[in-house]
Short mmCIF file of C-alpha atoms in Angstrom, two decimals:
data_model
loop_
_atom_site.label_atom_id
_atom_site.label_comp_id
_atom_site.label_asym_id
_atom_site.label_seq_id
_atom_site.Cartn_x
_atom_site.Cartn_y
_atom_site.Cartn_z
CA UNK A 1 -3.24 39.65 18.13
CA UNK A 2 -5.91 36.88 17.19
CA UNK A 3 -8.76 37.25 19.88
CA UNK A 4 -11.27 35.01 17.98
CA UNK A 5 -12.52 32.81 21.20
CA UNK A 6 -11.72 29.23 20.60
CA UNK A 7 -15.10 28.38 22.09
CA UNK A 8 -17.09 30.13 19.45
CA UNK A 9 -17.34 27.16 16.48
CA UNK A 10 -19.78 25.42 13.91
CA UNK A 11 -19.17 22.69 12.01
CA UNK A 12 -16.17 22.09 9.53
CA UNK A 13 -18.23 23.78 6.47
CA UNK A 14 -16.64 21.00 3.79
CA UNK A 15 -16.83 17.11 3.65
CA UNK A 16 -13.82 16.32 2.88
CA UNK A 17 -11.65 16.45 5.41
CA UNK A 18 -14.46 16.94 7.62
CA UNK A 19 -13.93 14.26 10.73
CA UNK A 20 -17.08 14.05 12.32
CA UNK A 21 -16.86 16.30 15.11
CA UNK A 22 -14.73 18.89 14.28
CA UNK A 23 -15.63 22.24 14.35
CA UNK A 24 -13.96 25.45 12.89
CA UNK A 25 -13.62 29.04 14.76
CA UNK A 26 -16.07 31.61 13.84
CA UNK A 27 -13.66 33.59 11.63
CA UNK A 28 -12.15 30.55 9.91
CA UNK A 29 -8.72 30.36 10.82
CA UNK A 30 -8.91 27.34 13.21
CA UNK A 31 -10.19 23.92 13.64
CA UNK A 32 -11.12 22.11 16.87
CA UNK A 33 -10.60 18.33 15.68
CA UNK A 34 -11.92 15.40 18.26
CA UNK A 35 -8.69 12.86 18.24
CA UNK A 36 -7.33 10.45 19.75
CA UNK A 37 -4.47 10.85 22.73
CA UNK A 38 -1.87 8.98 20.21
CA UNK A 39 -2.44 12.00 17.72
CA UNK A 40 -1.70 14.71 20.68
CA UNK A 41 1.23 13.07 21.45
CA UNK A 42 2.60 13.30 17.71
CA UNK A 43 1.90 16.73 17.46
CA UNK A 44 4.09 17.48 21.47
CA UNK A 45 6.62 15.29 19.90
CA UNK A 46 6.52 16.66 16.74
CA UNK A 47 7.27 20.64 17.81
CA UNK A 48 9.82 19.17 20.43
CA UNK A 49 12.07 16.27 18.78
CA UNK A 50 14.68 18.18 16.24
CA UNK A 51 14.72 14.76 15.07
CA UNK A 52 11.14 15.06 12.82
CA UNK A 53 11.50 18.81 12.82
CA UNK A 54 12.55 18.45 9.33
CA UNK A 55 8.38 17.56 8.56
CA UNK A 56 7.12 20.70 10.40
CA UNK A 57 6.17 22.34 7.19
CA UNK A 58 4.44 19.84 5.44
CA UNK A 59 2.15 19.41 8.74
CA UNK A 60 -0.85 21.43 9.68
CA UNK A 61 0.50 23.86 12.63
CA UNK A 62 -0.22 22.66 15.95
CA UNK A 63 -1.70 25.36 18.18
CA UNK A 64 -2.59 23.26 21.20
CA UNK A 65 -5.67 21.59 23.17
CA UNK A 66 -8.82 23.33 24.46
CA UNK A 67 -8.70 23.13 27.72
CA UNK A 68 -10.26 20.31 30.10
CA UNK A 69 -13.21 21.87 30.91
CA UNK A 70 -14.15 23.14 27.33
CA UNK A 71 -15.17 19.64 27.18
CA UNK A 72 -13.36 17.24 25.93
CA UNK A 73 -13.53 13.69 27.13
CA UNK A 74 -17.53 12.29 27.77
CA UNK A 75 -18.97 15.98 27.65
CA UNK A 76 -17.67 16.30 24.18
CA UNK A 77 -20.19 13.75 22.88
CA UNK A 78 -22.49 16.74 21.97
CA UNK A 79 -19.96 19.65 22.11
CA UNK A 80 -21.55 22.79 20.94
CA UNK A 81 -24.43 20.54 19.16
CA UNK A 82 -21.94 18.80 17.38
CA UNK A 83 -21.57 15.01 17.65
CA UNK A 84 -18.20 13.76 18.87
CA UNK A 85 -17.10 10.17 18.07
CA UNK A 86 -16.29 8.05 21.32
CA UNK A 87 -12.66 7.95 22.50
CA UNK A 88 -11.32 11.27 20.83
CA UNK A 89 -10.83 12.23 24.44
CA UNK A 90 -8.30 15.36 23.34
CA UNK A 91 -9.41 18.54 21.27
CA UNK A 92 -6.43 19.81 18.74
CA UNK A 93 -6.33 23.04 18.32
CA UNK A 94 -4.99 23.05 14.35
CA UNK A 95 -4.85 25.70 11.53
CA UNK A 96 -7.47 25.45 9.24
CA UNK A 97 -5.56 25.19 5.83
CA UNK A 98 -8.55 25.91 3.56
CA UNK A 99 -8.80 29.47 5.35
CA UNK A 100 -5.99 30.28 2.62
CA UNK A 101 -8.67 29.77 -0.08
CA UNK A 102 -11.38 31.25 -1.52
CA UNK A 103 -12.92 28.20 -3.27
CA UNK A 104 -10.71 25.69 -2.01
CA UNK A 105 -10.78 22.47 -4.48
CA UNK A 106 -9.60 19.62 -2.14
CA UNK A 107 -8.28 16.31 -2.52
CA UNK A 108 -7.45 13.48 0.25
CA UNK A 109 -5.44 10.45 -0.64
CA UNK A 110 -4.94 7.56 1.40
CA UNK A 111 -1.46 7.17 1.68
CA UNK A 112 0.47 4.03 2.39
CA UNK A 113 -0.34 -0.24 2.09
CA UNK A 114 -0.95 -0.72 5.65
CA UNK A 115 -3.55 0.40 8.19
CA UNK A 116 -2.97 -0.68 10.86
CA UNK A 117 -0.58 -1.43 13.89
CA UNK A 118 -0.17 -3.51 16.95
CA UNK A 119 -3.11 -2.29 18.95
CA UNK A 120 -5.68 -2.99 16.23
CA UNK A 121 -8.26 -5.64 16.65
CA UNK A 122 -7.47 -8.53 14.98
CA UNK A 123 -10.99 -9.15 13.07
CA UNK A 124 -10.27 -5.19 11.76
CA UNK A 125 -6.84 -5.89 10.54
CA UNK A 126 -8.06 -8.58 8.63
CA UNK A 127 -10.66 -6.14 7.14
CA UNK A 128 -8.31 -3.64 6.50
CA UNK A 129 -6.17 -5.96 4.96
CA UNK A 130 -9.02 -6.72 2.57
CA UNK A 131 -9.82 -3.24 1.65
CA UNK A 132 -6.03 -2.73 0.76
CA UNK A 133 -6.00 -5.61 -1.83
CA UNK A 134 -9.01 -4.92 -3.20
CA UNK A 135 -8.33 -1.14 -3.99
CA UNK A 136 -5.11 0.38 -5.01
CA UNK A 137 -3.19 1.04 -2.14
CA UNK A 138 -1.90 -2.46 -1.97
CA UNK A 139 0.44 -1.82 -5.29
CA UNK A 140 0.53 2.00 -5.73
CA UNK A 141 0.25 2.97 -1.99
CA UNK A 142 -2.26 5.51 -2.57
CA UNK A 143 -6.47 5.39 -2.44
CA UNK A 144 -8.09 9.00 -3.84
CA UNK A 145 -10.34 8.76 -0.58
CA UNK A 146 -12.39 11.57 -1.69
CA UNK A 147 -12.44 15.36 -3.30
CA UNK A 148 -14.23 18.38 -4.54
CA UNK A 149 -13.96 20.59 -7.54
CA UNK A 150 -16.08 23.80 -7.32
CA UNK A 151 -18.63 23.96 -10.17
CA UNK A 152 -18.09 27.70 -12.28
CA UNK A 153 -21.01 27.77 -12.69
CA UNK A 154 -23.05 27.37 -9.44
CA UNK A 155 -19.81 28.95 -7.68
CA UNK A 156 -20.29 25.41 -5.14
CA UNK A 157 -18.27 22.51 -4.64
CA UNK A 158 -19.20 19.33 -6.12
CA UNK A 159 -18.06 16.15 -4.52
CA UNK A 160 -16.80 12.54 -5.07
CA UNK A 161 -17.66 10.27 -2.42
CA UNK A 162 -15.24 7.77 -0.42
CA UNK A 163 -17.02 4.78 -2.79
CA UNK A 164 -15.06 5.75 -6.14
CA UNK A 165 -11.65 5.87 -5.04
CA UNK A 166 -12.44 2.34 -3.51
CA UNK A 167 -13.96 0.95 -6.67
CA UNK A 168 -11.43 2.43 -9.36
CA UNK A 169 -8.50 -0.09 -10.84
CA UNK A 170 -4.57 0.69 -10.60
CA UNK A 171 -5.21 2.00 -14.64
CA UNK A 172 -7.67 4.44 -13.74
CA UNK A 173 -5.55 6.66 -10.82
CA UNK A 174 -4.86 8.73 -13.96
CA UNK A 175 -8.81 9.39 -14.77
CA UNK A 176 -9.58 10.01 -11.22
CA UNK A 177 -6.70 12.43 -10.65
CA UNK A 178 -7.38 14.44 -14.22
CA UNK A 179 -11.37 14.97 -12.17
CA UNK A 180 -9.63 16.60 -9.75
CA UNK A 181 -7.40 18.55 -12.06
CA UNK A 182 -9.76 19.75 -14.87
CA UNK A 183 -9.16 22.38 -17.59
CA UNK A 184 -12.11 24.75 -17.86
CA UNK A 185 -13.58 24.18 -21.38
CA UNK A 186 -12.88 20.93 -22.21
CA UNK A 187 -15.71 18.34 -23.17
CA UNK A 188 -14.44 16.18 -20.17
CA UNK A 189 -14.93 19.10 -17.57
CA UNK A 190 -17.55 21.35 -18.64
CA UNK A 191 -17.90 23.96 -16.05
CA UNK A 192 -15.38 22.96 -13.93
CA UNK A 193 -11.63 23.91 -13.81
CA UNK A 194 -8.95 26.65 -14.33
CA UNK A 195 -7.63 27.91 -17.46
CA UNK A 196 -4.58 25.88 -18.93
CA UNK A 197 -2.54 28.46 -18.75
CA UNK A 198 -3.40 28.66 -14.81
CA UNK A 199 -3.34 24.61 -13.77
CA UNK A 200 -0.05 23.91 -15.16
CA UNK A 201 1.90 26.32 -12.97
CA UNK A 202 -0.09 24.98 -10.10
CA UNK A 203 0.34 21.63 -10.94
CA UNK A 204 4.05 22.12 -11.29
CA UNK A 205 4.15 23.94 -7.68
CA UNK A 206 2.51 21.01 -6.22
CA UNK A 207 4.78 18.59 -8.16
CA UNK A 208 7.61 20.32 -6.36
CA UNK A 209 6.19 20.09 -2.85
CA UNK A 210 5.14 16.67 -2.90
CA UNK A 211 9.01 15.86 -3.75
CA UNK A 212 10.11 17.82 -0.80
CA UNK A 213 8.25 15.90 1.01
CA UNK A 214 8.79 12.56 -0.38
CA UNK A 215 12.66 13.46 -0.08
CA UNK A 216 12.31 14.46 3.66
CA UNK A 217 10.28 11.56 4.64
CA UNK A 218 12.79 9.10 3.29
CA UNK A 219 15.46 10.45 5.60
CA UNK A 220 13.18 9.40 8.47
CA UNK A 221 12.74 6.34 10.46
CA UNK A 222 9.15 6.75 11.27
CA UNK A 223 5.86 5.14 10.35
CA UNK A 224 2.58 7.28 9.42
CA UNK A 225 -0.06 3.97 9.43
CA UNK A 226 -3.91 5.64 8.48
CA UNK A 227 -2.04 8.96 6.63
CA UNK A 228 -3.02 11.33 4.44
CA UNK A 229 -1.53 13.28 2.04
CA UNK A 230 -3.74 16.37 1.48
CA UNK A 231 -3.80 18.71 -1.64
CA UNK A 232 -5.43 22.08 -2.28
CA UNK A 233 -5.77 24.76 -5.07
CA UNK A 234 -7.97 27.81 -5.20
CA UNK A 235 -10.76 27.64 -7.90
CA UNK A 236 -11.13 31.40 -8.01
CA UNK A 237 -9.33 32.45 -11.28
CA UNK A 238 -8.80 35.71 -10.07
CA UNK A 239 -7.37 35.10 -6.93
CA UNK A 240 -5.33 31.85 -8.49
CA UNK A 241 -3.57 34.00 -11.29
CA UNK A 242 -2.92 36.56 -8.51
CA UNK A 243 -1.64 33.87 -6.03
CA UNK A 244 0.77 32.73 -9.25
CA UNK A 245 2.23 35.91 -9.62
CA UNK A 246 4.36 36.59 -5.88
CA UNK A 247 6.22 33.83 -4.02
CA UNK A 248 4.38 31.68 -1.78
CA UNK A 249 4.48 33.12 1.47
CA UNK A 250 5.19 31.85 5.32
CA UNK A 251 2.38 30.07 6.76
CA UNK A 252 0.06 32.42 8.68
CA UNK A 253 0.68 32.93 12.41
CA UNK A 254 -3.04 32.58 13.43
CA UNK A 255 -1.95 33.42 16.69
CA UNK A 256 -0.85 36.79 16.31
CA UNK A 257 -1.27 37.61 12.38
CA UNK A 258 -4.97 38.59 11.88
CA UNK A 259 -6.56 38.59 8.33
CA UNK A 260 -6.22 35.57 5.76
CA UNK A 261 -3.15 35.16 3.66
CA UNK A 262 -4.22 33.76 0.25
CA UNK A 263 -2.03 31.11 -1.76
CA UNK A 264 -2.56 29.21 -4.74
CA UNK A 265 -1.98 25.66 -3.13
CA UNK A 266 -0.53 23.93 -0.68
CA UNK A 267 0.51 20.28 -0.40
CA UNK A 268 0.04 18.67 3.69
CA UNK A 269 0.01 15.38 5.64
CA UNK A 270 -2.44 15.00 8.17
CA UNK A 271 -4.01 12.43 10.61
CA UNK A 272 -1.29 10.78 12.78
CA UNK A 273 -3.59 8.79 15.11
CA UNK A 274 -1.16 5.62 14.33
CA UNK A 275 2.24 7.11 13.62
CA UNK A 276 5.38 5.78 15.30
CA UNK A 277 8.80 7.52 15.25
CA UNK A 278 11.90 5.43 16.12
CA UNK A 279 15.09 4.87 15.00
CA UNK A 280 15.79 1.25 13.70
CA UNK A 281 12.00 1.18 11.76
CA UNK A 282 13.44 1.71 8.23
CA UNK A 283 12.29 3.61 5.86
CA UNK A 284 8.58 3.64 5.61
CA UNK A 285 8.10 2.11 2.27
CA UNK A 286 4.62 1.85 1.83
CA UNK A 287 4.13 5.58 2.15
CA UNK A 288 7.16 6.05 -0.05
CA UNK A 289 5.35 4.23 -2.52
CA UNK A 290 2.81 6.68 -2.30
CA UNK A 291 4.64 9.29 -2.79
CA UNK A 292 6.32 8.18 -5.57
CA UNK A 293 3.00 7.21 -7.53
CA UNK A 294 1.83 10.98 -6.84
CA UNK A 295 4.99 12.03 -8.19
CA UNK A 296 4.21 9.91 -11.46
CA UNK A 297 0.46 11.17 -11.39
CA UNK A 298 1.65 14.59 -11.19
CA UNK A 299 4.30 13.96 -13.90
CA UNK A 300 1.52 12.19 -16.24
CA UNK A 301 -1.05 15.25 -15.73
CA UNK A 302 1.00 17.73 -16.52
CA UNK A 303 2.66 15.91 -19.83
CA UNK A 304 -1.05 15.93 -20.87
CA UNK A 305 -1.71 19.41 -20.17
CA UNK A 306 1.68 20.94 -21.68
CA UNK A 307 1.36 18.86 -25.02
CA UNK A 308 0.27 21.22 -27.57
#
């Protein structure tokens, strides 16, 4: 049984997907993340409705909220020394997917063409309408929001800011997803990367999850507005080429599995702040699109890397 105390917490040690506020357990295998009441209420729905169960394992598990008085609401504005953004009034308790990794390399995309929904402030929609035309989730339905690649040589991660997935063209997704994918050796990545003959396979794996996913979310009348679709891979060459040899296991039952079960990558959607479920939405289109450039990205990476 997992008897790490929920209470004991620092700060989420990585940027990206670091929301400010949120705070992992003391041994790793949780986060605390500040959100919104609209996010709680996906995740209820979410472990309840047999209707979106088919997403279940594409989502971070859901363990559930600290408790009132750990406090959430006002008193989390400086919760354990850690600043809290106003009106996350609930405290998720969520797996912490880079506790499967050693050196987790990390990538978030932006997923979708839209960012908004009926509650948002009009002068913001207009803004986020901007920022979709003017970057490339508009016509691919993805943004590389930001990631990190751990260096060989200094054994830390090295990271690309928010500012160059919103300043890079449709034609340059390709370039920006081969950073994140380097082959160790090679003029372009120096010191960063796995071997060849360890990033295909890995590439191929996460290929194959992001069309599960794609074909899962396509059966679904739902809407995930503000989405991300999150990607991981361990950096550790060791611990990758073991990870390659023996079927990816079961996620790890934090509550009452101790000990860290590594994998070579995993492939998640997170953030549902602004997601609606409902049948007589459609298909969600815009994150479909997404999905679909991913798969081509994928596709295009590995063609490069399996040419001889």
């Amino acid at each position: 049984m997992n008897t790490t105390p929920i209470s004991a917490c620092h700060p989420h040690p990585f940027r990206v997907l670091g929301h400010a506020g949120m705070r992992t357990t003391l041994d790793g295998s949780l986060i605390i993340k500040p959100a919104f009441l609209a996010e709680l209420r996906f995740y209820e729905t979410l472990m309840k409705d047999p209707y979106i169960a088919p997403m279940r394992p594409f989502i971070p598990k859901f363990l559930g909220t600290l408790p009132e008085n750990s406090g959430s609401g006002d008193e989390a504005a400086r919760l354990d020394g850690i600043l809290v953004p106003p009106g996350r009034t609930e405290s998720l308790i969520l797996e912490n997917l880079c506790n499967a990794f050693s050196k987790p390399n990390i990538l978030d995309v932006k997923l979708g063409t839209v960012f908004y929904d009926d509650m948002t402030d009009p002068a913001k929609v207009l803004r986020m309408q901007k920022t979709s035309r003017e970057t490339t989730s508009l016509r691919t339905g993805v943004r590389l929001t930001e990631f990190q690649v751990y260096d060989n040589k200094t054994s830390r991660p090295v990271c690309t800011p928010k500012s160059y997935g919103k300043a890079i063209k449709e034609s340059e997704l390709a370039k920006g997803f081969a950073q994140f994918f380097p082959v160790y050796g090679e003029p372009s990545s120096s010191t960063f990367g796995l071997p060849r003959r360890l990033l295909v396979p890995i590439l191929r794996g996460i290929r194959e999850s992001v069309a599960r996913i794609r074909e899962t979310y396509s059966s679904l009348e739902m809407r995930i507005v503000g989405g991300s679709l999150v990607i991981m891979y361990e950096a550790d060459w060791r611990l990758a080429e073991e990870g390659l040899k023996r079927p990816l296991p079961q996620p790890l039952d934090v509550r009452k599995e101790p000990g860290v079960r590594r994998i070579p990558y995993l492939v998640k959607i997170v953030d549902f702040a602004h997601t609606r479920i409902g049948r007589g939405l459609g298909p969600d289109e815009g994150v479909l699109l997404g999905l679909d450039t991913m798969l081509k990205l994928l596709d295009g990476r590995i063609a490069q890397l399996s040419d001889p």
